[in-house]
């Protein structure tokens, strides 16, 4: 294969210009052997050290900084890795063509739950106590071995994509220098007042005793399991000027939750702006939110029958018996009026 820089094409004035190179049209084969062409190009790039030359001959030029979001190396690349790899190559290559110096150092993500779970799988253990029993150093050694198991295969795949990246100076998040740089960066942000402490609700794995990211929830079929959790429905009386204007004063809004322990600090109820809500009185059997006692059963029933309730019209069937009706049809027939969810925005209610 002839490298273009060694081939000159004559110009009309008899001069040669190394920028205008390439084979004549009749020299292009009708049926090119692409695997062979690929091999020849990759071999030439390697022998010529073309990638490093593209950086070295731009020493002193404006830098364009690129960091490759590192993959885990405890598995082979899949379609998603390869597809995003082309995007990661496109921009650095374009900036290089514009004369900028673009270092492209590859990296490996060696931290996180996927690495630990793979190490546990290889060791045949399932509990944190087993890790502590064998020793943290032993477990970390297995995890380190696991996360770097496929680095050679990754390099082969990425190279065959025709991507230009520096594997020899590649970083690993387990490197002490890398971890110290992260600590330095965070300290710098903290010292400048750019870090703050907050609270966030996250999924939690009781087996591994750690919060889970959205990515980790999608890793495997057995990571996240749907299950039936108990829920409670609580009523909140509507109050205030807007409730009065809507004719809803004293009407009890039904609120559903699977986290009843949060109710004492409840600050808002959610309504859907496009959902229609029904207003209806308690049924003849009395609503479930009134506590009945043998001594005052008659009074309790009278109190319950005076209550009115607000809930999504589509849920009348599911709550018919709780509201004191024999059937969903009876509950629907008892509806006094409906209200659009957007009208309920800003209505006040009595908290627990």
Short mmCIF file of C-alpha atoms in Angstrom, two decimals:
data_model
loop_
_atom_site.label_atom_id
_atom_site.label_comp_id
_atom_site.label_asym_id
_atom_site.label_seq_id
_atom_site.Cartn_x
_atom_site.Cartn_y
_atom_site.Cartn_z
CA UNK A 1 0.00 0.00 0.00
CA UNK A 2 1.44 3.34 -1.04
CA UNK A 3 1.20 6.06 1.59
CA UNK A 4 -0.11 9.30 0.06
CA UNK A 5 2.79 11.38 1.40
CA UNK A 6 5.15 9.33 -0.81
CA UNK A 7 3.09 9.83 -3.94
CA UNK A 8 3.04 13.03 -5.98
CA UNK A 9 0.69 14.00 -8.73
CA UNK A 10 1.84 16.48 -11.40
CA UNK A 11 0.03 19.77 -11.59
CA UNK A 12 -0.61 21.67 -14.80
CA UNK A 13 2.51 23.74 -14.22
CA UNK A 14 4.69 20.69 -13.80
CA UNK A 15 4.94 21.09 -10.02
CA UNK A 16 4.19 18.41 -7.49
CA UNK A 17 1.83 18.90 -4.57
CA UNK A 18 1.79 16.32 -1.82
CA UNK A 19 -1.70 17.44 -0.87
CA UNK A 20 -3.12 16.08 -4.13
CA UNK A 21 -2.47 12.38 -4.07
CA UNK A 22 -4.22 9.11 -4.74
CA UNK A 23 -4.47 6.37 -7.33
CA UNK A 24 -5.80 6.92 -10.80
CA UNK A 25 -9.46 6.06 -11.37
CA UNK A 26 -8.63 2.98 -13.43
CA UNK A 27 -6.47 1.66 -10.58
CA UNK A 28 -9.43 1.32 -8.20
CA UNK A 29 -10.50 -2.34 -8.13
CA UNK A 30 -14.07 -3.09 -9.15
CA UNK A 31 -14.48 -5.51 -6.24
CA UNK A 32 -12.33 -4.25 -3.37
CA UNK A 33 -11.45 -6.69 -0.58
CA UNK A 34 -12.43 -4.56 2.40
CA UNK A 35 -11.06 -6.83 5.16
CA UNK A 36 -7.68 -6.80 3.43
CA UNK A 37 -7.81 -3.02 2.98
CA UNK A 38 -8.68 -2.63 6.65
CA UNK A 39 -5.75 -4.79 7.70
CA UNK A 40 -3.32 -2.90 5.47
CA UNK A 41 -4.46 0.50 6.75
CA UNK A 42 -4.27 -0.53 10.40
CA UNK A 43 -0.84 -2.09 9.90
CA UNK A 44 0.40 1.06 8.20
CA UNK A 45 -0.95 3.34 10.93
CA UNK A 46 0.77 1.19 13.52
CA UNK A 47 4.10 1.02 11.70
CA UNK A 48 4.07 4.69 10.77
CA UNK A 49 2.86 5.73 14.26
CA UNK A 50 0.46 8.06 12.48
CA UNK A 51 -1.72 8.78 15.50
CA UNK A 52 1.16 9.90 17.71
CA UNK A 53 2.57 11.97 14.86
CA UNK A 54 -0.75 13.81 14.55
CA UNK A 55 -0.27 14.95 18.15
CA UNK A 56 3.50 15.51 18.13
CA UNK A 57 3.49 17.76 15.07
CA UNK A 58 0.96 20.04 16.76
CA UNK A 59 3.11 20.75 19.80
CA UNK A 60 2.46 24.30 20.95
CA UNK A 61 -0.84 24.55 19.10
CA UNK A 62 -4.13 25.31 20.80
CA UNK A 63 -5.28 22.30 22.83
CA UNK A 64 -8.71 20.74 22.54
CA UNK A 65 -9.33 18.67 25.66
CA UNK A 66 -11.04 15.31 25.33
CA UNK A 67 -11.76 12.74 28.03
CA UNK A 68 -13.15 9.38 27.00
CA UNK A 69 -15.93 8.32 29.38
CA UNK A 70 -14.37 5.07 30.57
CA UNK A 71 -16.06 1.69 30.13
CA UNK A 72 -15.87 -1.33 32.40
CA UNK A 73 -13.43 -3.91 31.09
CA UNK A 74 -15.07 -6.90 32.80
CA UNK A 75 -17.04 -7.67 29.64
CA UNK A 76 -16.71 -7.37 25.88
CA UNK A 77 -17.90 -4.23 24.07
CA UNK A 78 -21.46 -4.31 22.77
CA UNK A 79 -23.22 -2.37 20.04
CA UNK A 80 -23.83 0.63 22.31
CA UNK A 81 -20.13 0.96 23.09
CA UNK A 82 -19.16 0.73 19.42
CA UNK A 83 -21.81 3.19 18.25
CA UNK A 84 -20.85 5.88 20.78
CA UNK A 85 -17.19 5.14 19.99
CA UNK A 86 -17.63 6.61 16.52
CA UNK A 87 -19.07 9.81 17.98
CA UNK A 88 -16.14 9.96 20.41
CA UNK A 89 -13.74 9.68 17.48
CA UNK A 90 -15.50 12.16 15.21
CA UNK A 91 -15.02 15.32 17.29
CA UNK A 92 -11.36 14.84 18.30
CA UNK A 93 -10.49 13.94 14.70
CA UNK A 94 -12.26 17.04 13.37
CA UNK A 95 -10.47 19.29 15.86
CA UNK A 96 -7.14 17.65 14.95
CA UNK A 97 -7.83 18.42 11.28
CA UNK A 98 -8.31 22.05 12.28
CA UNK A 99 -4.75 22.10 13.59
CA UNK A 100 -5.41 21.69 17.30
CA UNK A 101 -3.53 19.40 19.61
CA UNK A 102 -5.90 16.70 20.87
CA UNK A 103 -4.64 14.12 23.35
CA UNK A 104 -7.00 11.16 23.40
CA UNK A 105 -6.19 9.09 26.45
CA UNK A 106 -8.34 6.01 26.96
CA UNK A 107 -9.57 5.05 30.41
CA UNK A 108 -11.09 2.22 32.41
CA UNK A 109 -13.88 2.47 34.97
CA UNK A 110 -12.87 0.06 37.71
CA UNK A 111 -15.18 1.16 40.52
CA UNK A 112 -18.81 0.58 41.30
CA UNK A 113 -21.36 -2.10 41.96
CA UNK A 114 -20.99 -3.94 38.61
CA UNK A 115 -17.32 -4.65 39.37
CA UNK A 116 -18.10 -5.82 42.89
CA UNK A 117 -20.99 -8.06 41.83
CA UNK A 118 -18.85 -9.71 39.16
CA UNK A 119 -16.11 -10.38 41.72
CA UNK A 120 -18.67 -11.86 44.13
CA UNK A 121 -20.00 -14.08 41.36
CA UNK A 122 -16.52 -15.38 40.53
CA UNK A 123 -15.80 -16.00 44.22
CA UNK A 124 -19.11 -17.79 44.74
CA UNK A 125 -20.29 -15.49 47.53
CA UNK A 126 -23.50 -13.51 47.95
CA UNK A 127 -23.29 -11.56 51.21
CA UNK A 128 -21.26 -8.63 52.51
CA UNK A 129 -20.40 -10.67 55.62
CA UNK A 130 -18.61 -13.20 53.39
CA UNK A 131 -16.45 -10.41 51.96
CA UNK A 132 -15.49 -9.30 55.46
CA UNK A 133 -14.74 -12.90 56.44
CA UNK A 134 -12.30 -13.47 53.56
CA UNK A 135 -10.74 -10.02 53.98
CA UNK A 136 -11.18 -6.78 52.06
CA UNK A 137 -7.73 -7.07 50.44
CA UNK A 138 -8.54 -10.51 49.03
CA UNK A 139 -11.86 -9.32 47.65
CA UNK A 140 -10.33 -6.16 46.17
CA UNK A 141 -7.66 -8.26 44.48
CA UNK A 142 -10.31 -10.38 42.77
CA UNK A 143 -12.28 -7.28 41.80
CA UNK A 144 -9.13 -5.68 40.33
CA UNK A 145 -8.44 -8.82 38.31
CA UNK A 146 -12.03 -8.92 37.10
CA UNK A 147 -12.35 -5.32 35.93
CA UNK A 148 -9.25 -5.55 33.75
CA UNK A 149 -9.97 -9.00 32.30
CA UNK A 150 -10.87 -7.80 28.81
CA UNK A 151 -8.55 -4.84 28.25
CA UNK A 152 -6.75 -6.61 25.38
CA UNK A 153 -10.03 -7.42 23.64
CA UNK A 154 -11.26 -3.86 24.12
CA UNK A 155 -8.10 -2.49 22.54
CA UNK A 156 -8.56 -4.80 19.56
CA UNK A 157 -12.20 -3.79 19.05
CA UNK A 158 -11.54 -0.06 19.38
CA UNK A 159 -8.53 -0.21 17.06
CA UNK A 160 -10.51 -2.07 14.41
CA UNK A 161 -13.08 0.70 14.57
CA UNK A 162 -10.31 2.93 13.19
CA UNK A 163 -10.47 5.02 16.35
CA UNK A 164 -7.32 6.82 17.42
CA UNK A 165 -6.84 6.62 21.19
CA UNK A 166 -3.84 6.31 23.48
CA UNK A 167 -4.04 2.98 25.33
CA UNK A 168 -0.46 3.02 26.61
CA UNK A 169 -1.09 6.04 28.84
CA UNK A 170 -4.62 4.93 29.66
CA UNK A 171 -5.88 5.77 33.14
CA UNK A 172 -7.74 3.53 35.57
CA UNK A 173 -10.07 4.89 38.22
CA UNK A 174 -8.40 2.54 40.72
CA UNK A 175 -5.06 4.31 40.28
CA UNK A 176 -4.08 6.24 43.39
CA UNK A 177 -3.14 9.24 41.26
CA UNK A 178 -6.60 9.25 39.69
CA UNK A 179 -8.42 9.00 43.02
CA UNK A 180 -6.28 11.76 44.49
CA UNK A 181 -7.07 13.97 41.50
CA UNK A 182 -10.79 13.46 42.11
CA UNK A 183 -10.37 14.40 45.77
CA UNK A 184 -8.37 17.47 44.74
CA UNK A 185 -11.06 18.51 42.25
CA UNK A 186 -13.83 18.13 44.83
CA UNK A 187 -11.84 20.04 47.45
CA UNK A 188 -11.32 22.85 44.95
CA UNK A 189 -15.07 23.01 44.30
CA UNK A 190 -15.75 22.93 48.04
CA UNK A 191 -13.23 25.69 48.79
CA UNK A 192 -14.91 27.88 46.17
CA UNK A 193 -18.32 27.37 47.75
CA UNK A 194 -19.60 25.35 44.80
CA UNK A 195 -20.51 22.21 46.77
CA UNK A 196 -23.52 21.86 49.03
CA UNK A 197 -25.12 19.11 51.05
CA UNK A 198 -28.60 17.95 50.11
CA UNK A 199 -30.93 15.01 50.26
CA UNK A 200 -32.15 12.81 47.46
CA UNK A 201 -34.41 9.78 47.31
CA UNK A 202 -32.63 6.81 45.71
CA UNK A 203 -33.39 3.11 45.25
CA UNK A 204 -31.58 1.03 47.86
CA UNK A 205 -30.28 -2.53 47.71
CA UNK A 206 -30.66 -4.21 51.09
CA UNK A 207 -28.48 -7.15 50.08
CA UNK A 208 -25.51 -5.03 48.98
CA UNK A 209 -26.24 -2.24 51.47
CA UNK A 210 -25.84 0.56 48.94
CA UNK A 211 -27.94 3.03 46.94
CA UNK A 212 -28.46 2.11 43.29
CA UNK A 213 -28.13 4.30 40.22
CA UNK A 214 -30.61 4.20 37.35
CA UNK A 215 -27.99 2.35 35.28
CA UNK A 216 -27.53 -0.29 37.97
CA UNK A 217 -31.27 -0.91 38.08
CA UNK A 218 -31.12 -1.87 34.39
CA UNK A 219 -27.97 -4.00 34.51
CA UNK A 220 -29.58 -7.43 34.79
CA UNK A 221 -33.04 -8.91 35.01
CA UNK A 222 -32.50 -9.89 38.64
CA UNK A 223 -31.30 -6.48 39.84
CA UNK A 224 -34.71 -4.85 40.08
CA UNK A 225 -37.82 -6.84 40.90
CA UNK A 226 -41.37 -5.57 40.90
CA UNK A 227 -43.31 -6.55 43.97
CA UNK A 228 -46.67 -5.79 45.54
CA UNK A 229 -46.27 -3.36 48.43
CA UNK A 230 -48.98 -2.47 50.94
CA UNK A 231 -50.48 0.97 50.48
CA UNK A 232 -52.81 3.22 52.45
CA UNK A 233 -55.41 5.78 51.42
CA UNK A 234 -55.83 8.79 53.69
CA UNK A 235 -58.40 11.58 53.53
CA UNK A 236 -57.60 15.29 53.88
CA UNK A 237 -60.40 17.89 54.35
CA UNK A 238 -60.20 20.78 51.88
CA UNK A 239 -60.22 24.26 53.43
CA UNK A 240 -59.57 27.89 52.55
CA UNK A 241 -60.88 30.50 50.17
CA UNK A 242 -60.30 28.57 46.95
CA UNK A 243 -62.01 25.46 48.30
CA UNK A 244 -64.97 27.65 49.28
CA UNK A 245 -65.08 29.25 45.83
CA UNK A 246 -65.21 25.80 44.25
CA UNK A 247 -67.86 24.61 46.68
CA UNK A 248 -65.46 22.04 48.12
CA UNK A 249 -65.10 23.22 51.72
CA UNK A 250 -64.95 20.18 53.99
CA UNK A 251 -64.82 17.73 51.08
CA UNK A 252 -62.28 15.02 51.88
CA UNK A 253 -59.64 14.41 49.22
CA UNK A 254 -58.42 10.81 48.97
CA UNK A 255 -54.62 10.51 48.92
CA UNK A 256 -52.88 7.22 48.12
CA UNK A 257 -49.35 6.37 49.26
CA UNK A 258 -47.02 3.42 49.76
CA UNK A 259 -44.93 5.40 52.25
CA UNK A 260 -47.29 6.17 55.15
CA UNK A 261 -44.39 7.11 57.42
CA UNK A 262 -44.02 10.32 55.40
CA UNK A 263 -47.58 11.50 56.16
CA UNK A 264 -46.75 13.42 59.37
CA UNK A 265 -44.49 15.72 57.33
CA UNK A 266 -46.70 15.82 54.23
CA UNK A 267 -46.59 19.21 52.50
CA UNK A 268 -48.63 18.72 49.31
CA UNK A 269 -51.06 16.47 47.47
CA UNK A 270 -50.57 15.67 43.80
CA UNK A 271 -53.38 16.04 41.27
CA UNK A 272 -53.31 15.44 37.54
CA UNK A 273 -54.27 18.55 35.55
CA UNK A 274 -55.99 16.45 32.86
CA UNK A 275 -57.73 14.08 35.29
CA UNK A 276 -61.40 14.50 36.17
CA UNK A 277 -62.20 14.20 39.85
CA UNK A 278 -65.59 13.16 41.22
CA UNK A 279 -67.33 14.59 44.29
CA UNK A 280 -69.78 12.29 46.05
CA UNK A 281 -71.21 11.75 49.53
CA UNK A 282 -70.51 8.74 51.70
CA UNK A 283 -72.63 5.72 50.84
CA UNK A 284 -75.36 4.21 53.00
CA UNK A 285 -72.90 1.78 54.62
CA UNK A 286 -70.63 4.58 55.87
CA UNK A 287 -67.14 5.40 54.66
CA UNK A 288 -64.07 3.55 55.89
CA UNK A 289 -62.31 6.65 57.20
CA UNK A 290 -64.70 6.91 60.18
CA UNK A 291 -63.83 4.75 63.18
CA UNK A 292 -66.88 2.89 64.47
CA UNK A 293 -67.35 1.93 68.12
CA UNK A 294 -70.06 -0.35 69.50
CA UNK A 295 -71.20 2.34 71.92
CA UNK A 296 -71.63 5.08 69.35
CA UNK A 297 -72.31 3.15 66.16
CA UNK A 298 -75.42 5.14 65.30
CA UNK A 299 -73.67 8.47 65.82
CA UNK A 300 -70.66 7.32 63.83
CA UNK A 301 -72.87 6.27 60.92
CA UNK A 302 -74.63 9.63 60.99
CA UNK A 303 -71.28 11.43 60.97
CA UNK A 304 -69.98 9.28 58.14
CA UNK A 305 -73.03 9.87 55.99
CA UNK A 306 -72.44 13.63 56.19
CA UNK A 307 -68.97 13.43 54.64
CA UNK A 308 -68.27 14.14 50.98
CA UNK A 309 -65.24 12.83 49.11
CA UNK A 310 -63.04 13.79 46.19
CA UNK A 311 -61.23 11.20 44.07
CA UNK A 312 -60.35 10.48 40.46
CA UNK A 313 -63.48 9.57 38.52
CA UNK A 314 -61.77 6.52 37.01
CA UNK A 315 -61.10 5.10 40.50
CA UNK A 316 -64.71 5.11 41.72
CA UNK A 317 -65.03 1.39 41.15
CA UNK A 318 -61.99 0.56 43.23
CA UNK A 319 -63.10 2.70 46.18
CA UNK A 320 -66.87 2.09 46.04
CA UNK A 321 -67.03 -0.23 49.06
CA UNK A 322 -64.58 1.91 51.07
CA UNK A 323 -66.92 4.86 50.53
CA UNK A 324 -69.95 2.89 51.72
CA UNK A 325 -71.49 1.70 48.44
CA UNK A 326 -72.49 -1.82 47.46
CA UNK A 327 -71.19 -1.52 43.91
CA UNK A 328 -69.27 0.67 41.49
CA UNK A 329 -72.51 1.49 39.69
CA UNK A 330 -74.06 2.77 42.90
CA UNK A 331 -71.02 4.98 43.55
CA UNK A 332 -71.14 6.43 40.04
CA UNK A 333 -74.84 7.19 40.37
CA UNK A 334 -74.12 9.10 43.60
CA UNK A 335 -71.61 11.51 42.02
CA UNK A 336 -72.72 15.09 42.62
CA UNK A 337 -70.29 16.80 40.26
CA UNK A 338 -66.85 16.52 38.67
CA UNK A 339 -63.87 18.87 38.81
CA UNK A 340 -60.88 19.14 36.47
CA UNK A 341 -57.56 18.56 38.16
CA UNK A 342 -56.21 21.93 36.97
CA UNK A 343 -58.97 23.65 38.98
CA UNK A 344 -57.68 22.03 42.16
CA UNK A 345 -54.22 23.55 41.93
CA UNK A 346 -53.58 25.73 44.97
CA UNK A 347 -56.51 24.44 47.05
CA UNK A 348 -55.53 24.22 50.73
CA UNK A 349 -56.22 21.25 53.01
CA UNK A 350 -55.83 20.31 56.64
CA UNK A 351 -52.64 18.34 57.21
CA UNK A 352 -52.49 15.48 59.67
#
